[in-house]
Amino acid sequence: MSRVISGVELLGAWASPYSIRVQIALNLKSIPYEFTEEKFYTSNKSARLLEANPIHKKIPVLIHDSKPISESLIILQYIDEKWSCNGPSILPSDPYDRAMARFWAAYVDDKWFPAFKELEKASRDEDRGAIIERIHEGAMLLEETFVKCSKLKAYFGGDSLGYIDLVLGSYLGFIELTESATGLKIFEEMRTPRLARWAQRLSLDDAAKDVLPDAQKLFEFYMMVRESQKLEQINFLLR
Amino acid sequence: MSRVISGVELLGAWASPYSIRVQIALNLKSIPYEFTEEKFYTSNKSARLLEANPIHKKIPVLIHDSKPISESLIILQYIDEKWSCNGPSILPSDPYDRAMARFWAAYVDDKWFPAFKELEKASRDEDRGAIIERIHEGAMLLEETFVKCSKLKAYFGGDSLGYIDLVLGSYLGFIELTESATGLKIFEEMRTPRLARWAQRLSLDDAAKDVLPDAQKLFEFYMMVRESQKLEQINFLLR
């Protein structure tokens, strides 16, 4: 898709959850966009990225009609507000429901998913056990949140993907990767049956299926980075 | 103001910037509310706070018609959306302007103000010098942002207080405290003339003047906490 036609370009990275959620949102709203893959290596950030996001120097950056917008949650809200007539709303319409969607999206980003990063770094079994316990507790909180927000429809957002779906869903690749690496099952039938089915549904959704990274490809990428002794670069992805 | 009349209660703390910004927003929208002062001591959190915000256990919490809303930026957006017909809008109407307001508010909370906390903890002159430099650079970025957002009117929000005004303005007490303690001048005529005048205007604004803490009172509170060897409690306020 040409930059001229749509006026929308995304500076992103295929394996970054923060980039993935923006891609799903653009698909959901049927906005054609040009995707510019940014290299993962800190020292190799493109001049275009540094110019578009001089404060944080991070992907994703959405460039719309030459104006850059940074920070994934801010971009999602921009997409929802700018293209309010295209497809379903990302945030609910009721102010309290909007506040809840913002709260749980921030919970996933700032509290729940960071535990996966801690797990990756933890070496003592005791520490790992405590972190895994927190991950399971968080998943159960999210299961309760699903019941409240979805009104027992397909998604947190109801009949279509909404704000929490985009945020939590963007981590599905990394969650699967963690499951393969550790033998854990994060969203499973016994503890979190609704989230187990939600994850399956989301990975088949038209807006998400071609964007969510393949677990095997993600694993190979992860091993490549690990082996090249550049583990800290994963943090670039995960932030 | 009675809980029955307004249905709005704020669990807050007089010295907390996160609580102060919510109070200014409620004043701006002319919403009567009951203010419940929460004790600062971690071990003394009220049952009411723990019940209203079980995830983060932190003030501020806005309770509206018995429904609790946590996290100050989420509360500001709730107030703006719920009482959209009361008084001026907190966020601008244009999607790009809204994204910019969210971006700079998050910059102040997550990047600029944390430098003040680092300054408080830093002991080596060399470290302090570097931190002070970052604080001044940030102030100059905010001066540029003021020019772009305010369109040279009184506030970042234009003719009336907006999202960035509430967020940055809520720190004015701590900024003054830092100025008294260190001899620094953060918003001063030479470097950031517009922000210098903005700060004066904001501290006299009807919505803010009775909420912004008195510098002397804040200083005494700070010294009391410091002397009682409970310095870490300041972090409760500052987060």
PDB file of C-alpha atoms in Angstrom, chain B residues 120-239:
ATOM      1  CA  GLU B 120      16.291  14.034  46.031  1.00  0.00           C
ATOM      2  CA  LYS B 121      18.157  10.739  46.329  1.00  0.00           C
ATOM      3  CA  ALA B 122      21.377  11.652  44.523  1.00  0.00           C
ATOM      4  CA  SER B 123      24.302  12.410  46.806  1.00  0.00           C
ATOM      5  CA  ARG B 124      27.237  12.991  44.419  1.00  0.00           C
ATOM      6  CA  ASP B 125      27.554  16.496  42.965  1.00  0.00           C
ATOM      7  CA  GLU B 126      28.331  15.007  39.563  1.00  0.00           C
ATOM      8  CA  ASP B 127      25.088  13.022  39.509  1.00  0.00           C
ATOM      9  CA  ARG B 128      23.099  16.004  40.752  1.00  0.00           C
ATOM     10  CA  GLY B 129      24.511  18.200  38.000  1.00  0.00           C
ATOM     11  CA  ALA B 130      23.438  15.729  35.307  1.00  0.00           C
ATOM     12  CA  ILE B 131      19.952  15.386  36.783  1.00  0.00           C
ATOM     13  CA  ILE B 132      19.508  19.162  37.041  1.00  0.00           C
ATOM     14  CA  GLU B 133      20.548  19.440  33.415  1.00  0.00           C
ATOM     15  CA  ARG B 134      17.814  16.943  32.430  1.00  0.00           C
ATOM     16  CA  ILE B 135      15.236  18.856  34.466  1.00  0.00           C
ATOM     17  CA  HIS B 136      16.133  22.090  32.649  1.00  0.00           C
ATOM     18  CA  GLU B 137      16.064  20.380  29.246  1.00  0.00           C
ATOM     19  CA  GLY B 138      12.640  18.961  30.072  1.00  0.00           C
ATOM     20  CA  ALA B 139      11.383  22.393  31.114  1.00  0.00           C
ATOM     21  CA  MET B 140      12.523  23.795  27.783  1.00  0.00           C
ATOM     22  CA  LEU B 141      10.723  21.020  25.911  1.00  0.00           C
ATOM     23  CA  LEU B 142       7.591  21.865  27.892  1.00  0.00           C
ATOM     24  CA  GLU B 143       8.041  25.546  27.017  1.00  0.00           C
ATOM     25  CA  GLU B 144       8.025  24.567  23.316  1.00  0.00           C
ATOM     26  CA  THR B 145       4.995  22.364  23.921  1.00  0.00           C
ATOM     27  CA  PHE B 146       3.229  25.291  25.565  1.00  0.00           C
ATOM     28  CA  VAL B 147       3.728  27.400  22.460  1.00  0.00           C
ATOM     29  CA  LYS B 148       2.295  24.632  20.254  1.00  0.00           C
ATOM     30  CA  CYS B 149      -0.654  23.626  22.438  1.00  0.00           C
ATOM     31  CA  SER B 150      -1.791  26.921  23.949  1.00  0.00           C
ATOM     32  CA  LYS B 151      -1.789  28.838  20.680  1.00  0.00           C
ATOM     33  CA  LEU B 152      -0.369  31.586  22.904  1.00  0.00           C
ATOM     34  CA  LYS B 153      -3.434  31.746  25.109  1.00  0.00           C
ATOM     35  CA  ALA B 154      -3.280  31.476  28.923  1.00  0.00           C
ATOM     36  CA  TYR B 155      -2.981  27.711  29.312  1.00  0.00           C
ATOM     37  CA  PHE B 156      -1.826  24.567  27.522  1.00  0.00           C
ATOM     38  CA  GLY B 157      -5.561  23.960  27.128  1.00  0.00           C
ATOM     39  CA  GLY B 158      -6.137  27.413  25.575  1.00  0.00           C
ATOM     40  CA  ASP B 159      -8.418  29.799  27.438  1.00  0.00           C
ATOM     41  CA  SER B 160      -9.010  27.367  30.286  1.00  0.00           C
ATOM     42  CA  LEU B 161      -7.118  24.628  32.091  1.00  0.00           C
ATOM     43  CA  GLY B 162      -6.671  21.425  30.097  1.00  0.00           C
ATOM     44  CA  TYR B 163      -5.102  17.990  30.511  1.00  0.00           C
ATOM     45  CA  ILE B 164      -1.434  19.070  30.486  1.00  0.00           C
ATOM     46  CA  ASP B 165      -2.219  22.011  32.792  1.00  0.00           C
ATOM     47  CA  LEU B 166      -3.767  19.665  35.355  1.00  0.00           C
ATOM     48  CA  VAL B 167      -0.906  17.171  35.202  1.00  0.00           C
ATOM     49  CA  LEU B 168       2.015  19.610  35.188  1.00  0.00           C
ATOM     50  CA  GLY B 169       0.220  22.041  37.498  1.00  0.00           C
ATOM     51  CA  SER B 170      -0.324  19.353  40.123  1.00  0.00           C
ATOM     52  CA  TYR B 171       3.445  19.267  40.702  1.00  0.00           C
ATOM     53  CA  LEU B 172       3.828  23.003  41.314  1.00  0.00           C
ATOM     54  CA  GLY B 173       4.002  22.547  45.101  1.00  0.00           C
ATOM     55  CA  PHE B 174       6.807  19.990  44.798  1.00  0.00           C
ATOM     56  CA  ILE B 175       8.584  22.093  42.229  1.00  0.00           C
ATOM     57  CA  GLU B 176       8.535  25.071  44.627  1.00  0.00           C
ATOM     58  CA  LEU B 177       9.722  22.809  47.417  1.00  0.00           C
ATOM     59  CA  THR B 178      12.633  21.665  45.253  1.00  0.00           C
ATOM     60  CA  GLU B 179      13.423  25.279  44.397  1.00  0.00           C
ATOM     61  CA  SER B 180      13.532  26.280  48.083  1.00  0.00           C
ATOM     62  CA  ALA B 181      15.610  23.261  49.050  1.00  0.00           C
ATOM     63  CA  THR B 182      18.169  23.536  46.243  1.00  0.00           C
ATOM     64  CA  GLY B 183      18.198  27.178  45.172  1.00  0.00           C
ATOM     65  CA  LEU B 184      17.340  26.085  41.631  1.00  0.00           C
ATOM     66  CA  LYS B 185      14.788  28.012  39.625  1.00  0.00           C
ATOM     67  CA  ILE B 186      12.843  25.620  37.420  1.00  0.00           C
ATOM     68  CA  PHE B 187      10.417  27.852  35.531  1.00  0.00           C
ATOM     69  CA  GLU B 188      12.248  31.152  35.265  1.00  0.00           C
ATOM     70  CA  GLU B 189      12.059  34.195  33.050  1.00  0.00           C
ATOM     71  CA  MET B 190      15.262  33.650  31.090  1.00  0.00           C
ATOM     72  CA  ARG B 191      14.926  30.028  30.001  1.00  0.00           C
ATOM     73  CA  THR B 192      11.185  29.426  30.110  1.00  0.00           C
ATOM     74  CA  PRO B 193       9.404  32.789  30.262  1.00  0.00           C
ATOM     75  CA  ARG B 194       6.040  31.425  29.157  1.00  0.00           C
ATOM     76  CA  LEU B 195       6.023  28.655  31.746  1.00  0.00           C
ATOM     77  CA  ALA B 196       7.051  31.151  34.432  1.00  0.00           C
ATOM     78  CA  ARG B 197       3.938  33.201  33.702  1.00  0.00           C
ATOM     79  CA  TRP B 198       1.834  30.078  33.213  1.00  0.00           C
ATOM     80  CA  ALA B 199       2.752  28.846  36.715  1.00  0.00           C
ATOM     81  CA  GLN B 200       1.769  32.190  38.259  1.00  0.00           C
ATOM     82  CA  ARG B 201      -1.521  32.245  36.384  1.00  0.00           C
ATOM     83  CA  LEU B 202      -2.362  28.667  37.306  1.00  0.00           C
ATOM     84  CA  SER B 203      -1.667  29.187  41.003  1.00  0.00           C
ATOM     85  CA  LEU B 204      -4.232  32.024  40.985  1.00  0.00           C
ATOM     86  CA  ASP B 205      -6.847  30.169  38.915  1.00  0.00           C
ATOM     87  CA  ASP B 206     -10.157  29.671  40.710  1.00  0.00           C
ATOM     88  CA  ALA B 207     -10.141  25.914  40.118  1.00  0.00           C
ATOM     89  CA  ALA B 208      -6.601  25.474  41.469  1.00  0.00           C
ATOM     90  CA  LYS B 209      -5.809  28.127  44.061  1.00  0.00           C
ATOM     91  CA  ASP B 210      -7.426  26.434  47.062  1.00  0.00           C
ATOM     92  CA  VAL B 211      -6.101  23.002  46.164  1.00  0.00           C
ATOM     93  CA  LEU B 212      -2.429  23.624  45.413  1.00  0.00           C
ATOM     94  CA  PRO B 213      -0.543  23.070  48.647  1.00  0.00           C
ATOM     95  CA  ASP B 214       1.130  25.934  50.439  1.00  0.00           C
ATOM     96  CA  ALA B 215       4.910  25.633  50.003  1.00  0.00           C
ATOM     97  CA  GLN B 216       5.604  26.208  53.705  1.00  0.00           C
ATOM     98  CA  LYS B 217       3.079  23.600  54.806  1.00  0.00           C
ATOM     99  CA  LEU B 218       4.473  21.130  52.282  1.00  0.00           C
ATOM    100  CA  PHE B 219       8.011  21.848  53.525  1.00  0.00           C
ATOM    101  CA  GLU B 220       7.006  21.211  57.137  1.00  0.00           C
ATOM    102  CA  PHE B 221       5.255  18.012  56.152  1.00  0.00           C
ATOM    103  CA  TYR B 222       8.282  16.885  54.202  1.00  0.00           C
ATOM    104  CA  MET B 223      10.639  17.628  57.112  1.00  0.00           C
ATOM    105  CA  MET B 224       8.346  15.831  59.532  1.00  0.00           C
ATOM    106  CA  VAL B 225       8.342  12.735  57.372  1.00  0.00           C
ATOM    107  CA  ARG B 226      12.087  12.952  56.818  1.00  0.00           C
ATOM    108  CA  GLU B 227      12.850  13.383  60.491  1.00  0.00           C
ATOM    109  CA  SER B 228      10.689  10.499  61.477  1.00  0.00           C
ATOM    110  CA  GLN B 229      12.969   8.339  59.305  1.00  0.00           C
ATOM    111  CA  LYS B 230      10.096   7.460  57.075  1.00  0.00           C
ATOM    112  CA  LEU B 231      11.428   8.978  53.909  1.00  0.00           C
ATOM    113  CA  GLU B 232      10.107   6.136  51.785  1.00  0.00           C
ATOM    114  CA  GLN B 233       6.612   7.340  52.534  1.00  0.00           C
ATOM    115  CA  ILE B 234       7.202  10.317  50.315  1.00  0.00           C
ATOM    116  CA  ASN B 235       7.264   7.792  47.523  1.00  0.00           C
ATOM    117  CA  PHE B 236       3.715   6.905  48.354  1.00  0.00           C
ATOM    118  CA  LEU B 237       2.818  10.498  47.595  1.00  0.00           C
ATOM    119  CA  LEU B 238       4.944  10.646  44.528  1.00  0.00           C
ATOM    120  CA  ARG B 239       3.449   7.628  42.882  1.00  0.00           C
TER     121      ARG B 239
END
